[in-house]
PDB file of C-alpha atoms in Angstrom:
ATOM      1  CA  UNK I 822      -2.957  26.866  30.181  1.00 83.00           C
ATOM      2  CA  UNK I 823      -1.236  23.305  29.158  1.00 89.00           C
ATOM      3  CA  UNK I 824       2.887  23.351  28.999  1.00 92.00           C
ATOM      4  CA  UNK I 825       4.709  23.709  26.219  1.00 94.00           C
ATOM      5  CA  UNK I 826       5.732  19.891  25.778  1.00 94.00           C
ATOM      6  CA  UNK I 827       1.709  19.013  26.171  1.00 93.00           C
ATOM      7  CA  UNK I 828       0.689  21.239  23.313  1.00 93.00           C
ATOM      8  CA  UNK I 829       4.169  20.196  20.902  1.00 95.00           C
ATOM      9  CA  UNK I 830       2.795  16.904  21.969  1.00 94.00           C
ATOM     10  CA  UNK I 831      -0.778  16.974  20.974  1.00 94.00           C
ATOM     11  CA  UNK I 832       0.463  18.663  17.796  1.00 95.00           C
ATOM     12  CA  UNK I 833       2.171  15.714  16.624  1.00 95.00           C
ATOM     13  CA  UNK I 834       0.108  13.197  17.704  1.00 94.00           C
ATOM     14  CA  UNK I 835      -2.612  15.114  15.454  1.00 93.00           C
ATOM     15  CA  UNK I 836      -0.254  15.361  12.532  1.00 92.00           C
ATOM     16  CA  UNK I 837       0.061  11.747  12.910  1.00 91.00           C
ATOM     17  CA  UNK I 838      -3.470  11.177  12.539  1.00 91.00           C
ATOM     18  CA  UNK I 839      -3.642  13.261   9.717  1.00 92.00           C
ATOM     19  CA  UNK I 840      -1.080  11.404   8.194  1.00 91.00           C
ATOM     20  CA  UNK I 841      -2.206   8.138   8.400  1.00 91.00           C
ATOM     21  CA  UNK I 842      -5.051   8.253   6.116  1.00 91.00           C
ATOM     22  CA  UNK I 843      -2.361  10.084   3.632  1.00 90.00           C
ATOM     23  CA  UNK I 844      -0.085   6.799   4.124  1.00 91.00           C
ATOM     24  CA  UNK I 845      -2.903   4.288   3.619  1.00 91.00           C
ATOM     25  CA  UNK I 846      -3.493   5.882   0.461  1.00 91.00           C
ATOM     26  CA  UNK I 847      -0.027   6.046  -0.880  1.00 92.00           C
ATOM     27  CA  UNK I 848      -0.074   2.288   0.112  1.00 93.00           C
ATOM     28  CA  UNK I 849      -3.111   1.295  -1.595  1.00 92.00           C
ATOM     29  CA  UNK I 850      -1.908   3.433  -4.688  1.00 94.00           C
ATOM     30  CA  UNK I 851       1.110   1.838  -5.149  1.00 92.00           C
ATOM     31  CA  UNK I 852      -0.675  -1.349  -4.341  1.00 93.00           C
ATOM     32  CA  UNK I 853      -3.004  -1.746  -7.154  1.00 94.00           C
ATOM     33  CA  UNK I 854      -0.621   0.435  -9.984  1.00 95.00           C
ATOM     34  CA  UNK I 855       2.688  -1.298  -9.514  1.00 94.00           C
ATOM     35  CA  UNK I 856       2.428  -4.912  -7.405  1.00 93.00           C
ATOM     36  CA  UNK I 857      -0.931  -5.830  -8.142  1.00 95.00           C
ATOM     37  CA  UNK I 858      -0.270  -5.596 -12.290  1.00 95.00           C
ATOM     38  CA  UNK I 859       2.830  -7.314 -11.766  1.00 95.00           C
ATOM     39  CA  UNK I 860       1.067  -9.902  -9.639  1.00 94.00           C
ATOM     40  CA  UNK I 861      -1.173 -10.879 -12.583  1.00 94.00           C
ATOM     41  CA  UNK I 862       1.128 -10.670 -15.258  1.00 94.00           C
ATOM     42  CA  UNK I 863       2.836 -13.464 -13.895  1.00 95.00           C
ATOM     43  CA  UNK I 864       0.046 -15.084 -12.788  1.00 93.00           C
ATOM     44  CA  UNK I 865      -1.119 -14.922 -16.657  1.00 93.00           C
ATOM     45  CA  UNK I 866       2.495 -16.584 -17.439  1.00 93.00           C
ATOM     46  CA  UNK I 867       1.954 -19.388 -14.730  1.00 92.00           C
ATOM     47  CA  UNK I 868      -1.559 -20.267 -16.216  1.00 92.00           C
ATOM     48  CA  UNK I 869      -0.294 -20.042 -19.668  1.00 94.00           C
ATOM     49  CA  UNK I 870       2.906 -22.203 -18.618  1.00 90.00           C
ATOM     50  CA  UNK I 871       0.249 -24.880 -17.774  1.00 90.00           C
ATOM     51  CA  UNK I 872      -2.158 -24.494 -20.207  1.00 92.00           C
ATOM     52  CA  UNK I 873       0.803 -25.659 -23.190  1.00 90.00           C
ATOM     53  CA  UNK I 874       1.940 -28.493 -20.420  1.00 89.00           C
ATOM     54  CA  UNK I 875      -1.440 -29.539 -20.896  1.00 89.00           C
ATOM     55  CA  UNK I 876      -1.528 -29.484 -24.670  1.00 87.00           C
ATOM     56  CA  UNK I 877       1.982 -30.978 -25.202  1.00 76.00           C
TER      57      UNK I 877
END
């Protein structure tokens, strides 16, 4: 029979593995919804800023 530390031990270090592909998610989520459309939105307003440089 393992101690009582080993098996509190073994629990979290499964939670943590459970976790991680729970993290990675929330990561990616928040990734592509909120930075990424902010990302090209300005990226749109740099282009555009050159593009009427261009033409002036």
């Amino acid at each position: 029979m393992h101690s009582k530390a080993y098996l509190e031990a073994k629990k979290e270090f499964v939670n943590c593995i459970v976790m991680s592909p729970i993290c990675l998610g929330v990561s990616l989520f928040l990734a592509f919804t909120e930075w990424y459309p902010i990302m090209k939105r300005e990226r749109l307003k740099e282009v555009q800023g050159e593009q009427e440089a261009m033409a002036a």
